[in-house]
């Protein structure tokens, strides 16, 4: 029986059109979903795990505060990406100023750093990241600084879990 | 009669797609390696992060009725153990605490205290672990409370 053969062009060049279709779909998917070059200033640490939580889509009007056990017993070490550079924000610097509160006031109210300014930014939000073993004594001054700067929206960054993991 | 040989098969395959496939594959691999998908983390959002006495608060408008405070005292007993206590509530685990807090909220609602007027205040000790506090926080959230914040350390 005579077998039907594929044309020469088909045997030497496989049809790559379906491959390109699939790959293009994947590229469009990754371009839409992936966040490339977006840095919130979040430092690597083991954050607490929670079942509840919301996703934040837009980090444009937020600042992420990384809170670590502190220099002293009551003062945390706080780092944040402000103005494109990572800064350590002291609760009490050498002059006794609260750098963290001042920075948050600047981001909240602009250069005037007080309510009523034209540059008021009421939707400014703070994200707190801390190790799960961090003690409240280090979180409290950060919350106080946010309250002093009248930041109305504070979020706690946590790991997603489907069921609670007891640490 | 002399037979003609069959014509060589001619098939117009169009432009050469191989370089395109190469470039597209490189872009795909780049995106897969560098992309951050953010699917592993989320956020507990608080509109009233801390309640404090003294200066710093705005002057309430005339006729303002303050929220009903509901204090939850949290003590970390060990790295893996805590106790949270409130009015008729005593729990040390997320699901258990959620159930008790939900029952408390329904009791308060029945006593003519709407959820939106209840301010849950998590009152930790200075040494309370952050993970324990967020466990209590999410239990209050899961129980249906809307306003949840922290107080200054006891």
Coordinates of C-alpha atoms in Angstrom, one line a residue:
Chain A
X1 CA 0.0 0.0 0.0
X2 CA 1.3 3.4 -0.9
X3 CA 1.7 5.6 2.1
X4 CA 0.9 9.3 1.9
X5 CA 3.8 11.4 2.8
X6 CA 3.9 14.9 4.2
X7 CA 5.2 17.6 1.8
X8 CA 8.9 18.4 2.1
X9 CA 8.3 21.8 3.6
X10 CA 6.3 20.2 6.5
X11 CA 9.0 17.7 7.3
X12 CA 11.8 20.2 7.4
X13 CA 10.0 23.1 9.2
X14 CA 7.5 22.2 11.9
X15 CA 4.7 24.6 12.3
X16 CA 5.6 27.0 15.1
X17 CA 2.6 29.2 15.0
X18 CA 0.7 27.4 17.9
X19 CA 3.9 27.6 19.9
X20 CA 4.2 31.4 19.3
X21 CA 0.5 31.8 20.2
X22 CA 1.0 30.0 23.5
X23 CA 4.2 31.8 24.4
X24 CA 2.7 35.2 23.5
X25 CA -0.2 34.5 25.8
X26 CA 2.3 33.6 28.6
X27 CA 4.3 36.8 28.1
X28 CA 1.2 38.9 28.2
X29 CA 0.1 37.1 31.4
X30 CA 3.5 37.6 33.1
X31 CA 3.6 41.3 32.0
X32 CA 0.2 42.0 33.5
X33 CA 0.7 40.0 36.7
X34 CA 4.3 40.4 37.6
X35 CA 5.6 43.4 39.5
X36 CA 9.0 44.1 38.0
X37 CA 11.3 46.7 39.5
X38 CA 8.7 47.7 42.2
X39 CA 10.4 48.0 45.5
X40 CA 8.5 48.8 48.6
X41 CA 11.6 48.7 50.8
X42 CA 10.4 45.5 52.5
X43 CA 13.4 43.7 54.1
X44 CA 13.6 40.0 54.4
X45 CA 12.3 38.7 57.7
X46 CA 9.9 36.0 59.1
X47 CA 6.7 38.0 59.4
X48 CA 3.7 36.6 61.3
X49 CA 1.2 34.3 59.5
X50 CA -2.5 35.1 59.4
X51 CA -5.5 33.7 57.7
X52 CA -7.3 37.0 57.3
X53 CA -5.9 39.9 55.2
X54 CA -6.3 42.0 52.2
X55 CA -4.2 42.6 49.1
X56 CA -2.8 46.1 48.5
X57 CA -2.6 46.8 44.8
X58 CA -1.1 50.2 44.8
X59 CA 1.9 50.9 47.0
X60 CA 2.4 54.4 45.5
X61 CA 1.1 56.3 48.5
X62 CA 2.5 54.0 51.2
X63 CA 5.7 53.7 53.2
X64 CA 6.8 50.3 54.5
X65 CA 8.5 50.4 57.9
X66 CA 10.7 47.5 58.8
X67 CA 10.8 47.2 62.6
X68 CA 13.6 45.3 64.3
X69 CA 14.5 44.9 68.0
X70 CA 16.2 48.1 68.9
X71 CA 19.3 49.9 69.7
X72 CA 18.1 50.2 73.3
X73 CA 15.6 48.3 75.3
X74 CA 12.7 50.4 74.2
X75 CA 13.8 51.9 70.9
X76 CA 13.3 49.8 67.8
X77 CA 15.5 50.0 64.7
X78 CA 13.2 51.2 61.9
X79 CA 14.2 51.2 58.3
X80 CA 12.2 52.5 55.3
X81 CA 12.6 53.4 51.7
X82 CA 12.0 57.1 51.6
X83 CA 12.9 59.2 48.6
X84 CA 14.4 56.2 46.8
X85 CA 16.9 55.4 49.4
X86 CA 16.8 53.1 52.4
X87 CA 17.0 55.1 55.6
X88 CA 17.2 54.3 59.3
X89 CA 14.7 56.4 61.1
X90 CA 15.5 56.9 64.8
X91 CA 12.8 57.3 67.4
X92 CA 15.2 59.5 69.3
X93 CA 18.1 60.8 67.4
X94 CA 21.2 62.5 68.9
X95 CA 19.3 65.8 69.1
X96 CA 16.3 64.1 70.8
X97 CA 14.1 64.5 67.6
X98 CA 11.8 61.7 66.5
X99 CA 13.0 61.2 63.0
X100 CA 10.3 58.6 62.3
X101 CA 7.4 60.8 63.3
X102 CA 9.0 63.8 61.4
X103 CA 9.3 61.6 58.2
X104 CA 5.7 60.4 58.5
X105 CA 4.5 64.0 59.1
X106 CA 6.4 65.1 56.0
X107 CA 4.8 62.3 53.9
X108 CA 1.4 63.0 55.4
X109 CA 1.3 66.8 55.3
X110 CA 4.2 67.8 53.0
X111 CA 6.9 70.4 53.9
X112 CA 4.6 72.2 56.3
X113 CA 4.4 69.0 58.4
X114 CA 1.2 70.1 60.1
X115 CA -2.5 69.9 59.4
X116 CA -4.2 72.4 57.1
X117 CA -1.4 72.5 54.6
X118 CA -2.2 72.5 50.9
X119 CA -0.1 69.4 50.4
X120 CA -2.2 67.4 52.8
X121 CA -2.2 63.7 51.8
X122 CA -5.0 62.1 53.8
X123 CA -4.8 58.8 52.0
X124 CA -1.2 58.2 53.0
X125 CA -0.8 54.7 54.5
X126 CA 1.9 53.0 56.6
X127 CA 2.8 49.3 56.3
X128 CA 4.5 47.7 59.3
X129 CA 6.7 44.7 58.9
X130 CA 8.1 43.0 61.9
X131 CA 9.5 39.6 62.9
X132 CA 6.9 37.3 64.4
X133 CA 8.9 37.2 67.6
X134 CA 9.1 41.0 67.9
X135 CA 7.9 42.3 71.2
X136 CA 5.2 45.0 71.5
X137 CA 7.6 47.4 73.2
X138 CA 9.2 47.9 69.7
X139 CA 5.9 48.1 67.8
X140 CA 4.3 50.7 70.2
X141 CA 6.7 53.6 69.4
X142 CA 6.0 53.1 65.7
X143 CA 2.3 53.2 66.2
X144 CA 2.7 56.3 68.4
X145 CA 4.7 58.0 65.7
X146 CA 2.0 57.1 63.1
X147 CA -0.6 58.5 65.5
X148 CA 1.4 61.7 66.0
X149 CA 1.6 62.1 62.2
X150 CA -2.1 61.6 62.1
X151 CA -1.7 58.6 59.7
X152 CA -5.2 57.1 59.5
X153 CA -4.4 53.9 57.7
X154 CA -1.9 51.5 59.2
X155 CA -1.5 48.0 57.8
X156 CA 0.3 45.0 59.2
X157 CA 2.1 42.9 56.6
X158 CA 1.6 39.2 57.2
X159 CA 2.2 35.8 55.5
X160 CA -0.8 34.1 53.9
X161 CA -1.8 30.8 55.4
X162 CA -4.9 28.8 54.7
X163 CA -5.0 27.5 58.3
X164 CA -3.3 29.1 61.3
X165 CA 0.2 27.8 61.9
X166 CA 1.0 27.8 65.6
X167 CA 4.5 29.2 66.0
Chain B
X1 CA 6.7 9.4 -24.5
X2 CA 9.1 10.8 -21.9
X3 CA 7.5 11.4 -18.6
X4 CA 8.2 14.7 -16.8
X5 CA 9.7 14.3 -13.3
X6 CA 7.4 15.6 -10.6
X7 CA 7.8 19.2 -9.7
X8 CA 9.8 19.9 -6.6
X9 CA 7.4 20.7 -3.9
X10 CA 7.2 24.4 -3.3
X11 CA 5.6 25.7 -0.2
X12 CA 5.8 29.3 0.8
X13 CA 6.4 29.1 4.6
X14 CA 6.5 32.9 5.1
X15 CA 9.1 34.7 7.1
X16 CA 11.5 32.8 9.2
X17 CA 10.0 32.6 12.7
X18 CA 13.0 31.0 14.5
X19 CA 14.6 34.3 15.6
X20 CA 11.2 35.6 16.8
X21 CA 10.7 32.4 18.9
X22 CA 14.2 32.8 20.4
X23 CA 13.6 36.4 21.4
X24 CA 10.1 35.6 22.8
X25 CA 11.5 32.7 24.8
X26 CA 14.2 34.9 26.3
X27 CA 11.6 37.5 27.3
X28 CA 9.4 34.8 28.8
X29 CA 12.2 33.4 30.9
X30 CA 13.2 36.9 32.0
X31 CA 9.7 37.7 33.2
X32 CA 9.3 34.4 34.9
X33 CA 12.6 34.8 36.8
X34 CA 12.3 38.5 37.8
X35 CA 8.6 38.9 38.4
X36 CA 7.3 39.2 41.9
X37 CA 3.8 37.9 42.1
X38 CA 3.1 39.0 45.7
X39 CA 0.8 36.0 46.3
X40 CA 2.4 35.0 49.5
X41 CA 1.7 38.1 51.6
X42 CA -1.3 40.2 52.6
X43 CA -2.2 42.9 55.0
X44 CA -4.3 43.5 58.1
X45 CA -5.6 47.0 57.7
X46 CA -6.4 49.2 60.7
X47 CA -8.0 52.6 60.5
X48 CA -7.5 53.2 64.2
X49 CA -4.1 51.7 64.9
X50 CA -3.5 53.0 68.4
X51 CA -5.6 54.7 71.1
X52 CA -3.8 57.0 73.4
X53 CA -4.7 59.3 76.2
X54 CA -3.6 62.9 76.2
X55 CA -2.5 65.1 73.3
X56 CA -2.5 64.2 69.6
X57 CA -6.1 63.5 68.9
X58 CA -8.4 65.8 67.0
X59 CA -11.2 67.7 68.8
X60 CA -14.4 65.7 68.3
X61 CA -17.3 67.5 66.6
X62 CA -20.2 68.7 68.6
X63 CA -22.7 65.9 69.4
X64 CA -20.1 63.2 68.9
X65 CA -20.9 60.0 70.7
X66 CA -17.7 58.1 71.6
X67 CA -17.4 54.5 70.6
X68 CA -18.0 51.7 73.1
X69 CA -14.5 50.4 74.1
X70 CA -14.0 46.7 74.2
X71 CA -10.6 45.9 75.8
X72 CA -8.9 42.6 75.0
X73 CA -5.9 42.0 77.2
X74 CA -3.2 39.9 75.7
X75 CA -0.4 38.2 77.6
X76 CA 2.3 36.1 75.9
X77 CA 3.0 33.2 78.2
X78 CA 5.6 31.5 76.1
X79 CA 6.8 31.8 72.5
X80 CA 4.1 29.5 71.4
X81 CA 1.4 30.3 73.9
X82 CA -0.7 33.4 74.8
X83 CA -3.9 34.2 76.6
X84 CA -6.4 36.8 75.5
X85 CA -9.1 37.9 77.9
X86 CA -12.1 40.3 77.4
X87 CA -15.6 40.6 78.8
X88 CA -16.6 36.9 79.1
X89 CA -13.9 35.8 76.7
X90 CA -10.8 33.8 77.4
X91 CA -8.9 32.2 74.5
X92 CA -5.5 31.2 73.4
X93 CA -6.1 30.1 69.9
X94 CA -7.5 31.8 66.7
X95 CA -10.6 29.6 66.0
X96 CA -11.6 29.5 69.7
X97 CA -11.1 33.2 70.1
X98 CA -13.0 34.0 66.9
X99 CA -16.1 32.0 68.2
X100 CA -16.0 33.6 71.6
X101 CA -15.6 37.2 70.2
X102 CA -18.4 36.6 67.6
X103 CA -20.7 35.6 70.5
X104 CA -19.7 38.6 72.4
X105 CA -20.3 40.9 69.4
X106 CA -23.8 39.4 69.0
X107 CA -24.5 40.0 72.7
X108 CA -23.4 43.6 72.4
X109 CA -25.5 44.1 69.3
X110 CA -28.5 42.6 71.1
X111 CA -27.8 45.1 73.9
X112 CA -28.3 48.0 71.4
X113 CA -24.6 48.5 70.7
X114 CA -24.1 48.4 66.9
X115 CA -20.9 46.9 65.6
X116 CA -19.8 50.2 64.0
X117 CA -19.9 51.9 67.4
X118 CA -17.7 49.3 69.2
X119 CA -14.0 50.0 69.3
X120 CA -11.9 46.9 70.0
X121 CA -8.8 47.8 71.9
X122 CA -6.1 45.2 72.0
X123 CA -4.2 45.8 75.2
X124 CA -0.9 44.0 75.3
X125 CA 1.9 43.8 77.7
X126 CA 5.3 45.2 76.7
X127 CA 6.7 41.8 76.1
X128 CA 3.7 40.4 74.1
X129 CA 4.8 38.8 70.8
X130 CA 3.8 40.5 67.6
X131 CA 2.5 37.2 66.1
X132 CA 0.2 36.7 69.2
X133 CA -1.2 40.2 68.8
X134 CA -1.9 39.7 65.1
X135 CA -3.6 36.4 65.9
X136 CA -5.9 38.2 68.3
X137 CA -6.3 41.0 65.8
X138 CA -7.4 38.7 63.0
X139 CA -9.7 36.8 65.4
X140 CA -11.5 40.1 66.2
X141 CA -11.7 40.8 62.4
X142 CA -13.1 37.3 61.7
X143 CA -15.6 37.9 64.5
X144 CA -17.0 40.8 62.6
X145 CA -15.6 43.7 64.5
X146 CA -14.8 46.7 62.3
X147 CA -12.8 49.1 64.4
X148 CA -9.7 47.4 65.9
X149 CA -6.7 49.0 67.3
X150 CA -4.0 48.7 70.0
X151 CA -3.6 50.6 73.3
X152 CA -0.4 51.6 74.9
X153 CA 1.4 48.7 76.7
X154 CA 0.1 47.8 80.1

